[in-house]
PDB file of C-alpha atoms and ligand atoms in Angstrom:
ATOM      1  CA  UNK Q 484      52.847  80.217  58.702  1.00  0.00           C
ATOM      2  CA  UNK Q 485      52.706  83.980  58.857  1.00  0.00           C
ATOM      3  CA  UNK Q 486      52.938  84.357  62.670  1.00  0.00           C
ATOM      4  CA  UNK Q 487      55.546  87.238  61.623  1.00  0.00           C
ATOM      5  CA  UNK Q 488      53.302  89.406  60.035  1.00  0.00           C
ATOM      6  CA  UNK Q 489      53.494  93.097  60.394  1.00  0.00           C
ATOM      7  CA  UNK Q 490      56.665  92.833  62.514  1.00  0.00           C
ATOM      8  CA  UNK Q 491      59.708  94.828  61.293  1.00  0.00           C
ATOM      9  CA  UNK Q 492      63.024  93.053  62.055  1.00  0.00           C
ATOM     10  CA  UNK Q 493      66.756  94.008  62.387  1.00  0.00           C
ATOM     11  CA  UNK Q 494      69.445  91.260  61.536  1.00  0.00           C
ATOM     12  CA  UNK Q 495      73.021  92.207  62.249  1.00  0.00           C
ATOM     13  CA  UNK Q 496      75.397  89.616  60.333  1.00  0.00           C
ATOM     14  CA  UNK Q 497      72.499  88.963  58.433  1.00  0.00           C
ATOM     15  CA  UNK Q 498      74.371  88.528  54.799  1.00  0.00           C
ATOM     16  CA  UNK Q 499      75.765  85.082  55.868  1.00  0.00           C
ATOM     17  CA  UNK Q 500      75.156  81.747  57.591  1.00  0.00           C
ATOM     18  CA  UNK Q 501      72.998  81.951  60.568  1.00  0.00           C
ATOM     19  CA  UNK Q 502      71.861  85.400  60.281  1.00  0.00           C
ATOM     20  CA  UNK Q 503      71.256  85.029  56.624  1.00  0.00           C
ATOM     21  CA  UNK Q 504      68.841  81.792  57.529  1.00  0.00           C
ATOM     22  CA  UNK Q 505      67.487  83.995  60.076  1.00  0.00           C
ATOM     23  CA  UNK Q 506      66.200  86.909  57.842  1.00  0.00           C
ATOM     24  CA  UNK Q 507      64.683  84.280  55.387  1.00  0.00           C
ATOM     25  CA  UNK Q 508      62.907  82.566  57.651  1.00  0.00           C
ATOM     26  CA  UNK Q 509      61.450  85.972  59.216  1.00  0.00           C
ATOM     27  CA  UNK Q 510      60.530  87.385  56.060  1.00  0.00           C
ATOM     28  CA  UNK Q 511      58.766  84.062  55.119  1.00  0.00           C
ATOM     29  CA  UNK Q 512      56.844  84.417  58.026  1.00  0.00           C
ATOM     30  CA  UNK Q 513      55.846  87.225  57.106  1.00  0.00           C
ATOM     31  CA  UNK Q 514      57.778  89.890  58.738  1.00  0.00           C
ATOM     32  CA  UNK Q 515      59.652  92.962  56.747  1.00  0.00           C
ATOM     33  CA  UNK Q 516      63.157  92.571  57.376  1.00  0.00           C
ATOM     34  CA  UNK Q 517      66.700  94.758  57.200  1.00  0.00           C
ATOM     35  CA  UNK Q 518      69.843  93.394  57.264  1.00  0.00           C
ATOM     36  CA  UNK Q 519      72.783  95.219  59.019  1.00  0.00           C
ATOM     37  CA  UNK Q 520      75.911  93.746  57.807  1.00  0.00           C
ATOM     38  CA  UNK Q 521      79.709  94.719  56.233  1.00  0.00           C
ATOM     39  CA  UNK Q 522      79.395  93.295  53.627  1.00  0.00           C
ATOM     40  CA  UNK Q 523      75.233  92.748  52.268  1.00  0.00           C
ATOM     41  CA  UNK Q 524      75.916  91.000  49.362  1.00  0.00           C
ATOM     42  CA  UNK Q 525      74.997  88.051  50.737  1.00  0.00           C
ATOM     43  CA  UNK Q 526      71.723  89.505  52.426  1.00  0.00           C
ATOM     44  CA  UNK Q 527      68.090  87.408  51.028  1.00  0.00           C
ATOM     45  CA  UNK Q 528      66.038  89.142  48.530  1.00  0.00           C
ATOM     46  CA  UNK Q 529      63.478  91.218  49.852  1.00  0.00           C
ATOM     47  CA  UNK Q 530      65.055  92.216  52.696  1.00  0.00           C
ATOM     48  CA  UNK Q 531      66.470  95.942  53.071  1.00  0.00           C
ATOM     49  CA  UNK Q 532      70.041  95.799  52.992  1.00  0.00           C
ATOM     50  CA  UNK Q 533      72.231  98.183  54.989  1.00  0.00           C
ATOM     51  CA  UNK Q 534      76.044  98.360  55.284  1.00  0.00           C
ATOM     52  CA  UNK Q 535      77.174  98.977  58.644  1.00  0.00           C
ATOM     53  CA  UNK Q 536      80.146  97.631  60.736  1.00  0.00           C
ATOM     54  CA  UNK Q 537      78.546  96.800  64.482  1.00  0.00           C
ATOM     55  CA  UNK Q 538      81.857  98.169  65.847  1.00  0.00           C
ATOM     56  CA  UNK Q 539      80.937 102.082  64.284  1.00  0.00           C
ATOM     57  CA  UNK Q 540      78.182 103.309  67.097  1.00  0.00           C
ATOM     58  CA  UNK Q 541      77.961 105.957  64.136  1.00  0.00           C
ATOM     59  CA  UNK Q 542      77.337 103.054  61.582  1.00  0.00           C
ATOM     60  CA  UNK Q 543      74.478 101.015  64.172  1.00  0.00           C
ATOM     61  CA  UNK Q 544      73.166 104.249  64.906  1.00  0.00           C
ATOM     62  CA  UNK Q 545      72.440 105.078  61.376  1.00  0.00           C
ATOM     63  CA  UNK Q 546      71.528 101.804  60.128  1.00  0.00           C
ATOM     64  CA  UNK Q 547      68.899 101.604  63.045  1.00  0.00           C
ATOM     65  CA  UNK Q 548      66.961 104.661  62.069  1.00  0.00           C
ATOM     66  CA  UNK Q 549      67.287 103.822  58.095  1.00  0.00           C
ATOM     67  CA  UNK Q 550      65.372 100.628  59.359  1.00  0.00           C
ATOM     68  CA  UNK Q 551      62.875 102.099  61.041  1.00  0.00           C
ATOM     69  CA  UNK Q 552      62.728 104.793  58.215  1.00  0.00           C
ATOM     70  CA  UNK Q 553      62.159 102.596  55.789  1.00  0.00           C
ATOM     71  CA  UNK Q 554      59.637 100.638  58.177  1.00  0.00           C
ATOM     72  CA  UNK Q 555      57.875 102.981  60.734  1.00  0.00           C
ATOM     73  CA  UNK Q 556      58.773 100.649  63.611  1.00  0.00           C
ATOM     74  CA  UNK Q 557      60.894  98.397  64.779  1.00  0.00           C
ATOM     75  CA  UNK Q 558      59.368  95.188  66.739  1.00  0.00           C
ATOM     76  CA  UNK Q 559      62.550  92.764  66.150  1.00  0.00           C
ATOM     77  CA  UNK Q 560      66.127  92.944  66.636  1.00  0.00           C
ATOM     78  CA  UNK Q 561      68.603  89.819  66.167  1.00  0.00           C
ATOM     79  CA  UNK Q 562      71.935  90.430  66.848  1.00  0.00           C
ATOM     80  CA  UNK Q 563      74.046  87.785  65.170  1.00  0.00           C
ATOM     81  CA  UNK Q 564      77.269  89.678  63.937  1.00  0.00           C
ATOM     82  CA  UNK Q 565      80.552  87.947  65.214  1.00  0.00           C
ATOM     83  CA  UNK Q 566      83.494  86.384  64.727  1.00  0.00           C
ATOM     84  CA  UNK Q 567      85.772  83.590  65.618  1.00  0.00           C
ATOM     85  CA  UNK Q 568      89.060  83.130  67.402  1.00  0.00           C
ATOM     86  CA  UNK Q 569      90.607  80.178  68.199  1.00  0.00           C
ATOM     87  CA  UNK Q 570      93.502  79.315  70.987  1.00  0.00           C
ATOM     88  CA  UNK Q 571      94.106  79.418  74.297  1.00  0.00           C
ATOM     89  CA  UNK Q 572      94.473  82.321  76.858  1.00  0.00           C
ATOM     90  CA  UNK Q 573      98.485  82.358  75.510  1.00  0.00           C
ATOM     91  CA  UNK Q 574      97.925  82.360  71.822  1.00  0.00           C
ATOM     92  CA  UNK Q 575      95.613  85.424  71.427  1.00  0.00           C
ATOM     93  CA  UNK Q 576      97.234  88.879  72.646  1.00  0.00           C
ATOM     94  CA  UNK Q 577      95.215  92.132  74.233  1.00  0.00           C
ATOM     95  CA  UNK Q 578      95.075  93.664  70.335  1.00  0.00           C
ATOM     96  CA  UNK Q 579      92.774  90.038  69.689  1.00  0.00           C
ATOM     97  CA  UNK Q 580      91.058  90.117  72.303  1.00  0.00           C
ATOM     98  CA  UNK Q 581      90.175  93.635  71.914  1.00  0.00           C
ATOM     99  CA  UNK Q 582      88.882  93.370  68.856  1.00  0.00           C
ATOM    100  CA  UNK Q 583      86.856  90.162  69.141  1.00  0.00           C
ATOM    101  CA  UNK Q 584      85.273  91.513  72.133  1.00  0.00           C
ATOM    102  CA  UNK Q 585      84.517  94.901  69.983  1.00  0.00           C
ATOM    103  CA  UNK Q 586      82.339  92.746  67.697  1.00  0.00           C
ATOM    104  CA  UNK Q 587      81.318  89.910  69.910  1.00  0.00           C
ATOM    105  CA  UNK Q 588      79.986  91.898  72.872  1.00  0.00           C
ATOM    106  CA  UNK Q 589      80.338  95.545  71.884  1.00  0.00           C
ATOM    107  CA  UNK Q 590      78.705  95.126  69.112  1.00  0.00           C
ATOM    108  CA  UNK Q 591      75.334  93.923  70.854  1.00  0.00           C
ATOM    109  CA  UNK Q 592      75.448  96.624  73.487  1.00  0.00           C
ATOM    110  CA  UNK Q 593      75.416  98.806  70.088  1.00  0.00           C
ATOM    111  CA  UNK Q 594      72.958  97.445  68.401  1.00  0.00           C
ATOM    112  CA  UNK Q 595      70.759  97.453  71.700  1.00  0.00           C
ATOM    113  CA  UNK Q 596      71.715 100.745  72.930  1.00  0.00           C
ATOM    114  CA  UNK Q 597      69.738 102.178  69.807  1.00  0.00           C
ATOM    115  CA  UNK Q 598      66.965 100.068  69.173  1.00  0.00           C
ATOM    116  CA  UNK Q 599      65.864 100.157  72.958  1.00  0.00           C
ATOM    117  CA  UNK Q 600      64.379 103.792  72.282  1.00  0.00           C
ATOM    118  CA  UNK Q 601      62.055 102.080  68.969  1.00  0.00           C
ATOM    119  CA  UNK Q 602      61.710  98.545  70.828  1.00  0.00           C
ATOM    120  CA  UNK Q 603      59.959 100.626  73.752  1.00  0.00           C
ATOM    121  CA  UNK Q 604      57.629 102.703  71.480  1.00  0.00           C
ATOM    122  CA  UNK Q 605      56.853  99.218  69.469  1.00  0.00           C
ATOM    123  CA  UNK Q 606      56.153  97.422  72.533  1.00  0.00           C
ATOM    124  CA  UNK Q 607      52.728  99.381  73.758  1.00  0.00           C
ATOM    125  CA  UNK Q 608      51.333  98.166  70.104  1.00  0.00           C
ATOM    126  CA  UNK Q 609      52.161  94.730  70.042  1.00  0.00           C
ATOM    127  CA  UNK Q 610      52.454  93.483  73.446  1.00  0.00           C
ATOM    128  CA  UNK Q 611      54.648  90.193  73.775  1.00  0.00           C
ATOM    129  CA  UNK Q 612      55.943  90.185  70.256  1.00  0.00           C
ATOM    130  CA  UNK Q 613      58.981  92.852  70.856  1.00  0.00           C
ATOM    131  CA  UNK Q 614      61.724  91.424  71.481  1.00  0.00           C
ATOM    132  CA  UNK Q 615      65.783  91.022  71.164  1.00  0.00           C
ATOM    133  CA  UNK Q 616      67.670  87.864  70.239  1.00  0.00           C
ATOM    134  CA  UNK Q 617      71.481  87.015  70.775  1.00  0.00           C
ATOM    135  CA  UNK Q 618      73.490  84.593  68.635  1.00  0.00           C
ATOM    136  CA  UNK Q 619      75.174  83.621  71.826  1.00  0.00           C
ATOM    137  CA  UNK Q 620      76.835  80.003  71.948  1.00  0.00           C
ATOM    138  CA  UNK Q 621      77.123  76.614  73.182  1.00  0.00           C
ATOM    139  CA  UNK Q 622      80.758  77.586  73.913  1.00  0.00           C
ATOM    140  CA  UNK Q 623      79.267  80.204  76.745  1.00  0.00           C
ATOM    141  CA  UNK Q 624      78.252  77.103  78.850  1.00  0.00           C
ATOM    142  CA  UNK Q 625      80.570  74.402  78.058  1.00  0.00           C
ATOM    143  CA  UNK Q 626      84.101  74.357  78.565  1.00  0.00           C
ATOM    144  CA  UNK Q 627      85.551  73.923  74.817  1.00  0.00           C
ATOM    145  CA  UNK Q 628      89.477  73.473  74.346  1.00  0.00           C
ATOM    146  CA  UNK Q 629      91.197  76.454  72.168  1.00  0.00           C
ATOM    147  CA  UNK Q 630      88.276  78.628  72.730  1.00  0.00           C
ATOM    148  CA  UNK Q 631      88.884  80.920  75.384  1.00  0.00           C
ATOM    149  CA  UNK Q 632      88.743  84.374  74.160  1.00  0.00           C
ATOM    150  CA  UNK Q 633      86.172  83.253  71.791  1.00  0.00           C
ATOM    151  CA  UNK Q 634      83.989  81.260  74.750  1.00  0.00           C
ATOM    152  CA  UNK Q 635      84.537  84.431  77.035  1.00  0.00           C
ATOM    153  CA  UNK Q 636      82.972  86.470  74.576  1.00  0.00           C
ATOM    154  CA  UNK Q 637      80.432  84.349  74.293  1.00  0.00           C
ATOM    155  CA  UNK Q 638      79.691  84.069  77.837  1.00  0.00           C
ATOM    156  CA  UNK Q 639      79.653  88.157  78.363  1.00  0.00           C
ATOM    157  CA  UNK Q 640      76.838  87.794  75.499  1.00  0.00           C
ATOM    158  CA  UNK Q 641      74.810  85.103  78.072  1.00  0.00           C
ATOM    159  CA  UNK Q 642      75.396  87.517  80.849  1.00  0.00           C
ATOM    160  CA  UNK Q 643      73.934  90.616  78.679  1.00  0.00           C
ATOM    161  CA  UNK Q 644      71.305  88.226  77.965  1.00  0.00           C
ATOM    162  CA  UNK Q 645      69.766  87.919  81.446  1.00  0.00           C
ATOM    163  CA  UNK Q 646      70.940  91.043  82.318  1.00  0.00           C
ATOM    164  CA  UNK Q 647      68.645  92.921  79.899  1.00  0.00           C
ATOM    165  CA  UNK Q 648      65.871  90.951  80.142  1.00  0.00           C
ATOM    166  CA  UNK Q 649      65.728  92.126  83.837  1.00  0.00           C
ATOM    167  CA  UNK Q 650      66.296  95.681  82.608  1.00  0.00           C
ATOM    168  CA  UNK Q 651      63.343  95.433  80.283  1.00  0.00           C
ATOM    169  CA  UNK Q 652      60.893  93.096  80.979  1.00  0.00           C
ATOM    170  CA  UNK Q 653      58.500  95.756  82.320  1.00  0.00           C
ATOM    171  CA  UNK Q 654      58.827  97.798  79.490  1.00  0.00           C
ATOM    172  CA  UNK Q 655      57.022  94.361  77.789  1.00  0.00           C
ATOM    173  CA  UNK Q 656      60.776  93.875  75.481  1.00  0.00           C
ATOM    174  CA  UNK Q 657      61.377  90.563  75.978  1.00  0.00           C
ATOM    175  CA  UNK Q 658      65.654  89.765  75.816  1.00  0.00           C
ATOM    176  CA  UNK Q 659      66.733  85.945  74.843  1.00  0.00           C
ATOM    177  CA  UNK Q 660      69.484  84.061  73.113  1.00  0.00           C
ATOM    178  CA  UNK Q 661      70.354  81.304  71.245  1.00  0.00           C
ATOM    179  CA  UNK Q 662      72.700  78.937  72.032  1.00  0.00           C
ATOM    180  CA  UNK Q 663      73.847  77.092  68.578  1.00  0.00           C
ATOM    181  CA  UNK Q 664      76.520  74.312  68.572  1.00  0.00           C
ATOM    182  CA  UNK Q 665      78.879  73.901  65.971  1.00  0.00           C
ATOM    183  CA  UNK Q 666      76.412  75.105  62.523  1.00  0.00           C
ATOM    184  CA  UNK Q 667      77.489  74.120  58.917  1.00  0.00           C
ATOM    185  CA  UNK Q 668      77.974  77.921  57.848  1.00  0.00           C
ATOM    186  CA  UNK Q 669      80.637  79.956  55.809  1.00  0.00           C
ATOM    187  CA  UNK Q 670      82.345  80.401  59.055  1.00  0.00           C
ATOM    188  CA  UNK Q 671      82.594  76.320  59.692  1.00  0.00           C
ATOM    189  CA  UNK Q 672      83.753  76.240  56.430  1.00  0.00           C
ATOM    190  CA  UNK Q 673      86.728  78.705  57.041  1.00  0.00           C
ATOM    191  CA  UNK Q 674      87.829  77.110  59.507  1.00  0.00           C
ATOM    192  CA  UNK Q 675      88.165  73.812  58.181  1.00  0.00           C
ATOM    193  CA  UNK Q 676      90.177  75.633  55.134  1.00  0.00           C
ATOM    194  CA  UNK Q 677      92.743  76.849  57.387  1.00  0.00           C
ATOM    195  CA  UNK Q 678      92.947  72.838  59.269  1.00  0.00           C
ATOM    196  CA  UNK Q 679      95.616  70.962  58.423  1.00  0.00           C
ATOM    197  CA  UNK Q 680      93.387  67.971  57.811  1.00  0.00           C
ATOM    198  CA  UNK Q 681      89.753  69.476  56.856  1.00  0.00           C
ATOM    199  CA  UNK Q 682      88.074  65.829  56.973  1.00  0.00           C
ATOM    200  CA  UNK Q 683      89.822  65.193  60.260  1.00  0.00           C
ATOM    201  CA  UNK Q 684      88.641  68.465  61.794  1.00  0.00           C
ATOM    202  CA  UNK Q 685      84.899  67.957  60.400  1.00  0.00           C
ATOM    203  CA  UNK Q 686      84.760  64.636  61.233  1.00  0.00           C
ATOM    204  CA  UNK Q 687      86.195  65.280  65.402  1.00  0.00           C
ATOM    205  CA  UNK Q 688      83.182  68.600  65.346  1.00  0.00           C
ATOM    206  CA  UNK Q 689      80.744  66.650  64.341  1.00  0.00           C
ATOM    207  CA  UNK Q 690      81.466  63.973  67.428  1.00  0.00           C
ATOM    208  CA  UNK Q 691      81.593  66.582  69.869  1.00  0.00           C
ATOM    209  CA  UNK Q 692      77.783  66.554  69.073  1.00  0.00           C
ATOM    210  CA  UNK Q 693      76.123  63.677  70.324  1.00  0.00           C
ATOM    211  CA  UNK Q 694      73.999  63.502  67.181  1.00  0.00           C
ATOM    212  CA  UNK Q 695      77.104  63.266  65.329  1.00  0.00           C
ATOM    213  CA  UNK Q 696      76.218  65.985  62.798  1.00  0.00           C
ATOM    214  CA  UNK Q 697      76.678  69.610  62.692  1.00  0.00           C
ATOM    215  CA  UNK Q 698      73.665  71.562  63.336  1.00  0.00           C
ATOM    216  CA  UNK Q 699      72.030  74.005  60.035  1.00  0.00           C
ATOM    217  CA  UNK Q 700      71.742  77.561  59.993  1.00  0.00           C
ATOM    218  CA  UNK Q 701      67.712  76.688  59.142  1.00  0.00           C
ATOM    219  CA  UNK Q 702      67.565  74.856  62.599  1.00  0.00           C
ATOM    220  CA  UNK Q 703      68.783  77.414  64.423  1.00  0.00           C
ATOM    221  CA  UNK Q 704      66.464  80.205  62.367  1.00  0.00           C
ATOM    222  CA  UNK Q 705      63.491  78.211  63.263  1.00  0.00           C
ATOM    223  CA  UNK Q 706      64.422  78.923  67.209  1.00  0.00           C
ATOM    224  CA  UNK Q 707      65.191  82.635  66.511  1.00  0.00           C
ATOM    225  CA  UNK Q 708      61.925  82.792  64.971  1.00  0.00           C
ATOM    226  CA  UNK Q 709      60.319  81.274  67.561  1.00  0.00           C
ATOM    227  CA  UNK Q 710      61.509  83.490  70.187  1.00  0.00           C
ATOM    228  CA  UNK Q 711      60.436  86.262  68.063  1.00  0.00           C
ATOM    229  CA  UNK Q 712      56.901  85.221  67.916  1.00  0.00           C
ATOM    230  CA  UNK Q 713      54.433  85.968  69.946  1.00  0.00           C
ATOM    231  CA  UNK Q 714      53.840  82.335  70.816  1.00  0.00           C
ATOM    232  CA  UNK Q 715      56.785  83.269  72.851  1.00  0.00           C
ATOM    233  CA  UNK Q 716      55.506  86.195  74.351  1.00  0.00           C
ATOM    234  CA  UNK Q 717      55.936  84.603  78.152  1.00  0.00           C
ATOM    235  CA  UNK Q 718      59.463  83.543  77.663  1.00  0.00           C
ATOM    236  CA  UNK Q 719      62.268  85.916  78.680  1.00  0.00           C
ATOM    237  CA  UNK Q 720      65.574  85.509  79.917  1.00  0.00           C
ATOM    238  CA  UNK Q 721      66.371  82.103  78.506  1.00  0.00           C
ATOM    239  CA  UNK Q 722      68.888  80.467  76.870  1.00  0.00           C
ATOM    240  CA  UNK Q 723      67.869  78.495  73.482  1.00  0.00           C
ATOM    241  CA  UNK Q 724      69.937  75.843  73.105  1.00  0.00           C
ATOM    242  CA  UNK Q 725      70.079  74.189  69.480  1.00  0.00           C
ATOM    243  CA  UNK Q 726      72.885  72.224  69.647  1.00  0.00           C
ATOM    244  CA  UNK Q 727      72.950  68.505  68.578  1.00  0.00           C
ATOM    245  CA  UNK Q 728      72.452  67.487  72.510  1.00  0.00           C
ATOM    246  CA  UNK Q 729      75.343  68.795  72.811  1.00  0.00           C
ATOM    247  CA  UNK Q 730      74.674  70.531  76.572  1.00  0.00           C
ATOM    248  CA  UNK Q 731      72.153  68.311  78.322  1.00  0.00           C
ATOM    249  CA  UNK Q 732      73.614  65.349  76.983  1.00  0.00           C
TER     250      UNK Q 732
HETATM  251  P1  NAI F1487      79.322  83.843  59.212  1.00  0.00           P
HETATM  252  O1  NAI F1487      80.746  84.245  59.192  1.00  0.00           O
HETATM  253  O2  NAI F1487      78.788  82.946  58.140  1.00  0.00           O
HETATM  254  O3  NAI F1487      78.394  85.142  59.276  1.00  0.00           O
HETATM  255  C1  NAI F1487      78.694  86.222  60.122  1.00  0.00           C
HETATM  256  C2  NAI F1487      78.207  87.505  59.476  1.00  0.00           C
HETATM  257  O4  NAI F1487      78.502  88.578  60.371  1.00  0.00           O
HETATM  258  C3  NAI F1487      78.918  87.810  58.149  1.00  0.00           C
HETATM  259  O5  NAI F1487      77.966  88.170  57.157  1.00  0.00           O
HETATM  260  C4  NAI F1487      79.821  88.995  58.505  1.00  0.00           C
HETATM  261  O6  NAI F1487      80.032  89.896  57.406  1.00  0.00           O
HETATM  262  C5  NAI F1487      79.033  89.658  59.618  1.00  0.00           C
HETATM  263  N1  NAI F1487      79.917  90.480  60.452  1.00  0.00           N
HETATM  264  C6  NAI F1487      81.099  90.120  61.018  1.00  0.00           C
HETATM  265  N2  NAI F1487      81.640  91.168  61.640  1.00  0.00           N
HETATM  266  C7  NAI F1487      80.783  92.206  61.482  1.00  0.00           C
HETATM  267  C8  NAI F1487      80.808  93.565  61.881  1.00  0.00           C
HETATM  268  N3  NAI F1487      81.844  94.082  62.553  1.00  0.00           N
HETATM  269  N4  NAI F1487      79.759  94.346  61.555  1.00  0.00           N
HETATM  270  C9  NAI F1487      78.718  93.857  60.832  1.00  0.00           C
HETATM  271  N5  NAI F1487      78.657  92.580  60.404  1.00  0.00           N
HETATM  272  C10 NAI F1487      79.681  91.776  60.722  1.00  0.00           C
HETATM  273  O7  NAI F1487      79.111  83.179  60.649  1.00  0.00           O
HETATM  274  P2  NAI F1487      77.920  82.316  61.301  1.00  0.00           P
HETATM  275  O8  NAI F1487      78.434  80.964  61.517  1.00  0.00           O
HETATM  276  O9  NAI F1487      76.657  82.516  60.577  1.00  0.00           O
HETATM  277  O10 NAI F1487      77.853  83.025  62.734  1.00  0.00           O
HETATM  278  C11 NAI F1487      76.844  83.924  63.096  1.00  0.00           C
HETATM  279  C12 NAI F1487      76.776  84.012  64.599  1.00  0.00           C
HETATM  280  O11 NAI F1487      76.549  82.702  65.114  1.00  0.00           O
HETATM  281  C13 NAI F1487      78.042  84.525  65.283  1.00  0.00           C
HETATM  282  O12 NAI F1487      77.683  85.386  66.346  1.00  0.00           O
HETATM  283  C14 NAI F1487      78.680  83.260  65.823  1.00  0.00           C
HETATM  284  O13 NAI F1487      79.464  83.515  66.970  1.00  0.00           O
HETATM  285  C15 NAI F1487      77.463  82.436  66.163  1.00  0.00           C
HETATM  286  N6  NAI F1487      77.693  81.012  66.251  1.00  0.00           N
HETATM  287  C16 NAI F1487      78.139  80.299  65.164  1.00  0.00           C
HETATM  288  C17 NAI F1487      78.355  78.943  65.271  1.00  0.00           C
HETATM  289  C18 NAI F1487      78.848  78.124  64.133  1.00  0.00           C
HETATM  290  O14 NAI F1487      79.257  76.987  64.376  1.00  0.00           O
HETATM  291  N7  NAI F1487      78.815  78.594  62.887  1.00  0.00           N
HETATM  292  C19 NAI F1487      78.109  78.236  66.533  1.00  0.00           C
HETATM  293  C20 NAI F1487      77.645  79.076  67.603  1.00  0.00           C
HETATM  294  C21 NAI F1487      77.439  80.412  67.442  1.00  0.00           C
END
């Protein structure tokens, strides 16, 4: 399926995991992707690879007009970069918080605030295939325990969601998110290094999924991609969730 041809896509966070999945799955159907990440060594062959920290509005900024540089346009923007934190509202101070929200949110509003201008141009050629996607989370809806500064972060990335699809929804960009539960990435598998019983810990994530399995990076590619396409081109504003049942269930 090359539904993704002659689209040009932006990945932040796109050397690892879920944003790495995503890229590879764009550029195989058929898009030309770059990868905005801190560290690209991770980022798929073929893809343009451009090292650039999300919190820098210098470093987006650049890395946005190297992309559309090297491409002519720019049709496609996933924003993916973040990181984790885990505790409640006591364990994590204002420096945390601070700094997760700089990446989490932040670095979003970043990535957005400079693609808009290329997004709008892109938008009267290909009407209903311009569009931006959040990595948001399942943790922005549900109530996890040991999450909070992570699940607030998450839930200021729904909220940006909806909020600029309103903005831009006339301007034909369409603005959605995904909402993965717990994925078997890099990231999972930090955090199961640092548990003081790994097989415990992967064992009690994968039942808080009623399939009882983590979900892949692949799975939730194939619904970024989808809300890239233009056999999305009516759907705006919503929420994707890919998530083991894990919501509705
Ligand atoms: P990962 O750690 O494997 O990949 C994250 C990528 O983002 C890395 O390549 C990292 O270098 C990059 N990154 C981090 N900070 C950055 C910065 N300041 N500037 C540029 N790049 C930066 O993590 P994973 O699991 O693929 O997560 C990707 C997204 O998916 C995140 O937004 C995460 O919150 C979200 N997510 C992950 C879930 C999971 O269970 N793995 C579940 C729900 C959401």
């Amino acid at each position: 399926m090359r539904d993704l041809a002659g689209l040009n896509a932006l990945v932040t966070g796109g050397a690892s995991g879920i944003g790495a999945a995503v890229a590879a799955e764009l550029l195989r159907r058929g898009a030309r992707v770059a990868v905005l990440d801190l560290d690209t060594r991770g980022a798929p062959d073929g893809t343009l690879a451009l090292a650039a920290d999300v919190t820098s509005d210098a470093d987006v900024r650049d890395a946005v007009a190297a992309a559309v540089g090297e491409f002519g346009a720019l049709h496609t923007v996933v924003s993916n970069a973040g990181i984790g934190a885990v505790g409640t509202v006591e364990d994590n101070g204002d420096d945390e918080w601070r700094r997760v929200l700089d990446v989490n949110v932040l670095g979003m509003v970043r990535t957005a605030r400079h693609a808009l201008p290329h997004l709008r141009r892109a938008a009267a050629d290909r009407p209903g295939a311009v569009s931006v996607t959040h990595t948001c989370s399942i943790a922005a809806t549900a109530g996890l325990p040991r999450r909070a500064l992570y699940s607030a972060s998450k839930g200021a990335v729904l909220s940006l969601t909806l909020a600029m699809a309103a903005d831009h929804v006339r301007e034909g960009i369409r603005v959605n998110c995904v909402n993965p539960g717990t994925a078997d990435t890099p990231w999972v598998g930090r955090l199961l290094d640092r548990a003081d019983d790994p097989v415990a810990e992967r064992a009690a994530l994968e039942a808080r999924q009623p399939m009882g399995r983590l979900v892949s990076a692949a799975e939730v590619a194939a619904a970024v991609a989808y809300l890239a396409s233009p056999a999305a081109a009516a759907v705006t504003g919503t929420a994707l969730a890919v998530d083991g049942g894990m919501q509705g269930l």
